[in-house]
Tab-separated table of C-alpha atoms in Angstrom:
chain	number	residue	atom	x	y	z
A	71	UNK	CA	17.253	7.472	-25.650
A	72	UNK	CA	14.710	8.944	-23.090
A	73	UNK	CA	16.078	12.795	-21.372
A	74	UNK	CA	15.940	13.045	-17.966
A	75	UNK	CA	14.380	15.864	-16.354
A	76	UNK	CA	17.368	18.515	-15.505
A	77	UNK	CA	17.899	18.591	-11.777
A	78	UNK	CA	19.874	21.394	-10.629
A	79	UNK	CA	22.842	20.474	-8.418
A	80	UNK	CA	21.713	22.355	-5.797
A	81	UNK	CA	18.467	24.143	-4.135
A	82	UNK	CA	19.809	27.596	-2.834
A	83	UNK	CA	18.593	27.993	0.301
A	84	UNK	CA	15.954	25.007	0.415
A	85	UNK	CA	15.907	24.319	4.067
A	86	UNK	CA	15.593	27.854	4.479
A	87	UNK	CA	12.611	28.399	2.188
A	88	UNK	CA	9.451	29.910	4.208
A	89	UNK	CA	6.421	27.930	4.548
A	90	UNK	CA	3.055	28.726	2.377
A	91	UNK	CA	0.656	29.205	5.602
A	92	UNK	CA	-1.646	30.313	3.362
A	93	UNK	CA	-2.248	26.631	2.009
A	94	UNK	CA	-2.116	23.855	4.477
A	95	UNK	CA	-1.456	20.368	4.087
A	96	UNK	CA	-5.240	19.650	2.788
A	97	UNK	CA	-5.208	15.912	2.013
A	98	UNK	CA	-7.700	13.951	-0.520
A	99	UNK	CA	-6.052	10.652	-0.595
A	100	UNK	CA	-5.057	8.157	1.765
A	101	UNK	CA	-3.182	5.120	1.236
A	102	UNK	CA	-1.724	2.440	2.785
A	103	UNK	CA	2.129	1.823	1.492
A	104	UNK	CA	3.596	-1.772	2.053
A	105	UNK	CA	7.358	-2.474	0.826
A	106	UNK	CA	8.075	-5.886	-0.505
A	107	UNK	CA	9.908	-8.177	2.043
A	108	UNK	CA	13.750	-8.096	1.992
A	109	UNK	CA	16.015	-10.267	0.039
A	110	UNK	CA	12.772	-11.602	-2.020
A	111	UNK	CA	11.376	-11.121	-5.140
A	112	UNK	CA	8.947	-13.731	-5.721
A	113	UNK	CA	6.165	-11.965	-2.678
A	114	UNK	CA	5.089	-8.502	-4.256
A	115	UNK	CA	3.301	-6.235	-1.675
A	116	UNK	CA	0.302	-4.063	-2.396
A	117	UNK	CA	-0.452	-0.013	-2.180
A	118	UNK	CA	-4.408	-0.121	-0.449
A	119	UNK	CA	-6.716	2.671	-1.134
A	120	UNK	CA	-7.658	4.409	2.334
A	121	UNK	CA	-9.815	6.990	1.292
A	122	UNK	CA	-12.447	6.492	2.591
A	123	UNK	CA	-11.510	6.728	6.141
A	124	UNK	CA	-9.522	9.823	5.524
A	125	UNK	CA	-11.131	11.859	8.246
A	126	UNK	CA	-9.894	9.245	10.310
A	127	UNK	CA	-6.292	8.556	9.263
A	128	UNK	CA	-5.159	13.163	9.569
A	129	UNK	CA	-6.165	15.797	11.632
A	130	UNK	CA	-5.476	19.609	9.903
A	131	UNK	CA	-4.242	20.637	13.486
A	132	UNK	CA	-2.213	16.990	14.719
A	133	UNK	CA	-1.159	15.549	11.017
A	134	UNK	CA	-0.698	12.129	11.571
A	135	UNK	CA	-1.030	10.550	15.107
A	136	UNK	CA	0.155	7.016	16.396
A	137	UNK	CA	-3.479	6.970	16.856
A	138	UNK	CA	-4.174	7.559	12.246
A	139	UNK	CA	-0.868	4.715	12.079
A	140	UNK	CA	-2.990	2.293	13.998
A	141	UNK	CA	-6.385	2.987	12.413
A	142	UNK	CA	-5.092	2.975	9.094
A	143	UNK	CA	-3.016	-0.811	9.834
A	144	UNK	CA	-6.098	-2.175	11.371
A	145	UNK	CA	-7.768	-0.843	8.190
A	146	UNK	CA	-5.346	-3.233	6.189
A	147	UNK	CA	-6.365	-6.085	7.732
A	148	UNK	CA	-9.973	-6.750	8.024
A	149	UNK	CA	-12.492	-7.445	5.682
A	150	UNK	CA	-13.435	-6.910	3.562
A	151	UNK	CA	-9.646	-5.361	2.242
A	152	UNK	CA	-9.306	-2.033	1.287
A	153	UNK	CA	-9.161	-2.204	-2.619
A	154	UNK	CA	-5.477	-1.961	-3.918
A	155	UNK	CA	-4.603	1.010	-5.829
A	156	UNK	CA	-0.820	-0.330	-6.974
A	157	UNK	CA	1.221	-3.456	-6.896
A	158	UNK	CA	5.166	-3.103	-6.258
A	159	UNK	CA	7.361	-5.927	-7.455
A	160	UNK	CA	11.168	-6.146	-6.436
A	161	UNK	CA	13.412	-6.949	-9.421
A	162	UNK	CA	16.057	-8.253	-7.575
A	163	UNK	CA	17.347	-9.225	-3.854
A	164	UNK	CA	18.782	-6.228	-2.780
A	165	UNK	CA	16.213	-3.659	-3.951
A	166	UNK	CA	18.036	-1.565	-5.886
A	167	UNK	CA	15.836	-2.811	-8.564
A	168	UNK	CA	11.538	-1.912	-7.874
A	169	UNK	CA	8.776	-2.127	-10.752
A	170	UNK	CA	5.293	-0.787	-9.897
A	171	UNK	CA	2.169	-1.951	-11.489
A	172	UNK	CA	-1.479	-0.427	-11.495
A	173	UNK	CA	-3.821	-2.212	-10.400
A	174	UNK	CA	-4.986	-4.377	-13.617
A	175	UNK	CA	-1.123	-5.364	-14.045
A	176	UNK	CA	0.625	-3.101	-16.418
A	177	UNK	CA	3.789	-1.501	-15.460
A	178	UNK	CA	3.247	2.529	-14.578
A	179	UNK	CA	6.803	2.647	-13.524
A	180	UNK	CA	9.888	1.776	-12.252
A	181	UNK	CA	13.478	2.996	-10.208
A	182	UNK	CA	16.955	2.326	-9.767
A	183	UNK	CA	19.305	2.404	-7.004
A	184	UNK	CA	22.745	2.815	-8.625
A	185	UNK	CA	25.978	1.869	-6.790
A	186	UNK	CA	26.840	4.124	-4.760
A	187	UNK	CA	30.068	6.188	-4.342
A	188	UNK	CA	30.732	7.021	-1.054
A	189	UNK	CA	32.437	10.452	-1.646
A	190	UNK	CA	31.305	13.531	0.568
A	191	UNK	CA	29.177	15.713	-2.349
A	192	UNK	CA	29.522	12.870	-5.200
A	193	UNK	CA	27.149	10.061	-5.626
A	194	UNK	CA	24.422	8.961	-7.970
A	195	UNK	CA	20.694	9.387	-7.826
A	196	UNK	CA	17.666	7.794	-7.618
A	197	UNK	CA	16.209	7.068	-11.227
A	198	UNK	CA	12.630	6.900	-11.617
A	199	UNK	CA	11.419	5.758	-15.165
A	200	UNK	CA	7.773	6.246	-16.537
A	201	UNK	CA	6.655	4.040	-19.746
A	202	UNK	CA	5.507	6.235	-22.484
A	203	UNK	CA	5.403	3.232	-24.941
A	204	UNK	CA	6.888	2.404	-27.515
A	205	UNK	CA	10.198	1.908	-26.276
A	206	UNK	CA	10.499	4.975	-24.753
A	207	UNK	CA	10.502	6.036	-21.026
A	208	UNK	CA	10.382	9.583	-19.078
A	209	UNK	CA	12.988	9.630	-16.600
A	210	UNK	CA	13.281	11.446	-13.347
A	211	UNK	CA	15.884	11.390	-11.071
A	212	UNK	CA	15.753	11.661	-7.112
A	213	UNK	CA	19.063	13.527	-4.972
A	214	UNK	CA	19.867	14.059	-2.074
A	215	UNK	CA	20.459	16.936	-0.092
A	216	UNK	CA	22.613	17.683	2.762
A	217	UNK	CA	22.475	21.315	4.926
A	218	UNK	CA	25.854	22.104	5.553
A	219	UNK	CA	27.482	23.510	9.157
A	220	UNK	CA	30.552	25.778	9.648
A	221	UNK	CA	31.011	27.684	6.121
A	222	UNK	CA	28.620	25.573	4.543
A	223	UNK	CA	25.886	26.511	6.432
A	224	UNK	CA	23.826	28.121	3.675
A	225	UNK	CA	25.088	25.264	0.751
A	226	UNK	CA	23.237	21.921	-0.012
A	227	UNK	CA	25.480	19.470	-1.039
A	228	UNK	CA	24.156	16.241	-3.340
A	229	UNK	CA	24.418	12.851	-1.478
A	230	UNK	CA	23.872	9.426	-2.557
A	231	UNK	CA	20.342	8.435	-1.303
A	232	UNK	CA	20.392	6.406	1.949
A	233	UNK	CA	24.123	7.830	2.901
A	234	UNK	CA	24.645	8.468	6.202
A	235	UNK	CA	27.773	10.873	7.356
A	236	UNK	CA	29.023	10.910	10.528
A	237	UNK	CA	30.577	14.612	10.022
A	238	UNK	CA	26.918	15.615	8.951
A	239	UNK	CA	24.446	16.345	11.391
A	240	UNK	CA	22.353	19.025	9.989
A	241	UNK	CA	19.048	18.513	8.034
A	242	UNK	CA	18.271	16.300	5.160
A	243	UNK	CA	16.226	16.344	1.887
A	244	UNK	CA	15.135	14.179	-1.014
A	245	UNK	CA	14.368	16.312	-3.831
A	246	UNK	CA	13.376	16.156	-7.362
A	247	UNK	CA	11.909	18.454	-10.443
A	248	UNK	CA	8.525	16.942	-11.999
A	249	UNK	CA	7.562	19.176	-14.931
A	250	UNK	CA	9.409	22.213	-14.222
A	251	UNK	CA	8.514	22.181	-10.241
A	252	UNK	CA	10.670	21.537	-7.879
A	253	UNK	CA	9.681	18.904	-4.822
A	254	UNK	CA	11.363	18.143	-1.749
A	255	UNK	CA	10.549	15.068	1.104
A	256	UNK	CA	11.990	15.936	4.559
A	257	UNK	CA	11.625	14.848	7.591
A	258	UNK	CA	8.707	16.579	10.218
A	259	UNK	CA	10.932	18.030	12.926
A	260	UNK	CA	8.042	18.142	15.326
A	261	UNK	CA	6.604	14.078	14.549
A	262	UNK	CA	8.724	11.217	15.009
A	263	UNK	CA	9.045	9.128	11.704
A	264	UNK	CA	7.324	11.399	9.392
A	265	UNK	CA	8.530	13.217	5.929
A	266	UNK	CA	6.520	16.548	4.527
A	267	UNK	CA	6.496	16.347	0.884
A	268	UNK	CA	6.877	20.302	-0.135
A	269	UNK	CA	6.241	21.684	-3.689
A	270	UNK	CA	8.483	24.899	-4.310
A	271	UNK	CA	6.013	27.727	-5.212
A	272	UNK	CA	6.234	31.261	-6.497
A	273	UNK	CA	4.281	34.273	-5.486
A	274	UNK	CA	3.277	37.163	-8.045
A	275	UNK	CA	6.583	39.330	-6.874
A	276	UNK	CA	9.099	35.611	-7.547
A	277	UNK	CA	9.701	34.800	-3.775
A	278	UNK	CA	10.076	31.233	-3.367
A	279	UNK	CA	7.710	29.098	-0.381
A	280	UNK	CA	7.307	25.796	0.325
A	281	UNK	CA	3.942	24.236	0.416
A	282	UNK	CA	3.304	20.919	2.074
A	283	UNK	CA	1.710	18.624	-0.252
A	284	UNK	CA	1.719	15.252	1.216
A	285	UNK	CA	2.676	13.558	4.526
A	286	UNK	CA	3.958	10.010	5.247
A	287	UNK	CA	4.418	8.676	8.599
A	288	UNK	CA	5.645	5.384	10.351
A	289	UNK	CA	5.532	3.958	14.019
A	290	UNK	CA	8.876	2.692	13.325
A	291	UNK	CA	11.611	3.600	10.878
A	292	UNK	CA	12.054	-0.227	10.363
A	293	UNK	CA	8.827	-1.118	9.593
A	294	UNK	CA	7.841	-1.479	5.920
A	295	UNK	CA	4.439	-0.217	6.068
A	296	UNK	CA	3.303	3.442	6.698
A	297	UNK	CA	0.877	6.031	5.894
A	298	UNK	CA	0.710	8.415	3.177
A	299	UNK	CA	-1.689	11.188	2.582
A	300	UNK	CA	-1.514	13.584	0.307
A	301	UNK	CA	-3.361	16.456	-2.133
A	302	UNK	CA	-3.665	15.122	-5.568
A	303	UNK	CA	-5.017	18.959	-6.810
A	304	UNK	CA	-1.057	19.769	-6.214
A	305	UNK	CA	0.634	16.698	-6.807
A	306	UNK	CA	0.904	13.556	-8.921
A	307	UNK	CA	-0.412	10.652	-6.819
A	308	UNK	CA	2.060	8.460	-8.690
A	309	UNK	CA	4.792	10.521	-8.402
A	310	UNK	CA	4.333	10.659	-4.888
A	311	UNK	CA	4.299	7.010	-4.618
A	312	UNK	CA	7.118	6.183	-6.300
A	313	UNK	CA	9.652	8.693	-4.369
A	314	UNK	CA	8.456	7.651	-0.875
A	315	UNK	CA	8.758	4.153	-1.673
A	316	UNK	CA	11.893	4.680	-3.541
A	317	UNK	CA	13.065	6.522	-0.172
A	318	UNK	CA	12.226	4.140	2.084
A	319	UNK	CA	13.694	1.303	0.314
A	320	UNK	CA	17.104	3.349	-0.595
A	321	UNK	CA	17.130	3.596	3.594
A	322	UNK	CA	16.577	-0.148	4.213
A	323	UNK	CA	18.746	-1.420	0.816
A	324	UNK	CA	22.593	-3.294	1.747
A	325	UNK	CA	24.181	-0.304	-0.071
């Protein structure tokens, strides 16, 4: 039986973690990220390596501009087509069920969207499995967090992914623990349809910061493309893949 990686129950203080000014968002990859269609499973839908046209797609001082979305969709459909990085396959209608292949075919990974439970602070995650062959899978899990108000205002409290409360109104966060680090996808409060991926770092004297690793932006929350970009010196490409699409889906999924 494959472990999963621990994930603790809750990130003290993780909306109130300082940013790392010191390393800004420096992206090396750009791709294009298109969801399979709802309620089918027989059309998979292709990751497209933007690269290329990075300096085009992210400005260090703007991030991502409706300006990047449209360059990078228009990039998408001429020719010849950006060369695709990853194929994503739904495993069954409601898309609780998403396999993810490289680009000569063979499975990299997959997730699961597990009922949900739709008790405040109770709910299942997000479960993201790697093939290690052999049988045998690494498995990651994705949560949910929720900033509390009144006296919860410091506490996170564990969600189901793609829960909505209408007593909640404070910030949310997707996070995870890849090899020991801790990772967390929120939403950009200053860009409309955007999530900052954030790795939890340590300085030399312990104190936690937040550095922004990757950025994914939309023009509209229902569309199922978007733009990610990210730093693969401080982050998984893969990983990052997985959880945003994973994310997304878990938003647009009947549960």
């Amino acid at each position: 039986m494959p472990a999963a990686t621990q994930i603790p129950t809750t990130y003290p203080n993780a909306f109130n973690l300082p940013l790392d000014l010191n390393h800004p968002l420096s992206p090396n990859r750009a791709l294009a990220i298109h969801l399979p269609s709802p309620l089918t499973t027989h059309k998979p839908s292709s990751i497209q390596d933007l690269t290329t046209r990075l300096p085009s797609l992210y400005s260090p001082t703007q991030g991502i501009t409706n300006e990047h979305l449209l360059s990078a969709h228009k990039a998408t459909i001429v020719s010849p087509s950006p060369p695709i990085d990853y194929v994503l396959e739904k495993q069954n209608l409601l898309g609780t069920h998403l396999a993810i292949l490289d680009a000569e075919g063979n499975e990299v990974a997959e997730w699961r969207l597990p009922i949900l439970r739709f008790r405040r602070g109770v709910g299942n995650v997000v479960e993201v499995k790697f093939p290690r062959g052999g049988g045998e899978a690494e498995v990651m899990e994705m949560r949910r967090l929720t900033e509390g108000k009144g006296k919860e205002k410091d506490k996170e409290l564990p969600v189901p992914i793609g829960t909505h409360h209408d007593h909640v109104h404070h910030r949310h966060a997707e996070s995870f623990v890849k090899d020991g680090i801790a990772f967390l996808w929120e939403p950009e409060p200053e860009a409309l349809y955007q999530k900052a991926l954030f790795k939890v770092v340590h300085d030399e004297n312990g104190k936690a910061r937040k550095r922004e690793v990757a950025r994914f932006g939309q023009q509209n929350p229902k569309d199922r493309e978007g733009l990610l970009v990210l730093d693969s010196r401080e982050v998984d490409e893969l990983i990052v893949v997985l959880t945003i699409c994973a994310m997304v889906e878990a938003k647009d999924s009947f549960l």
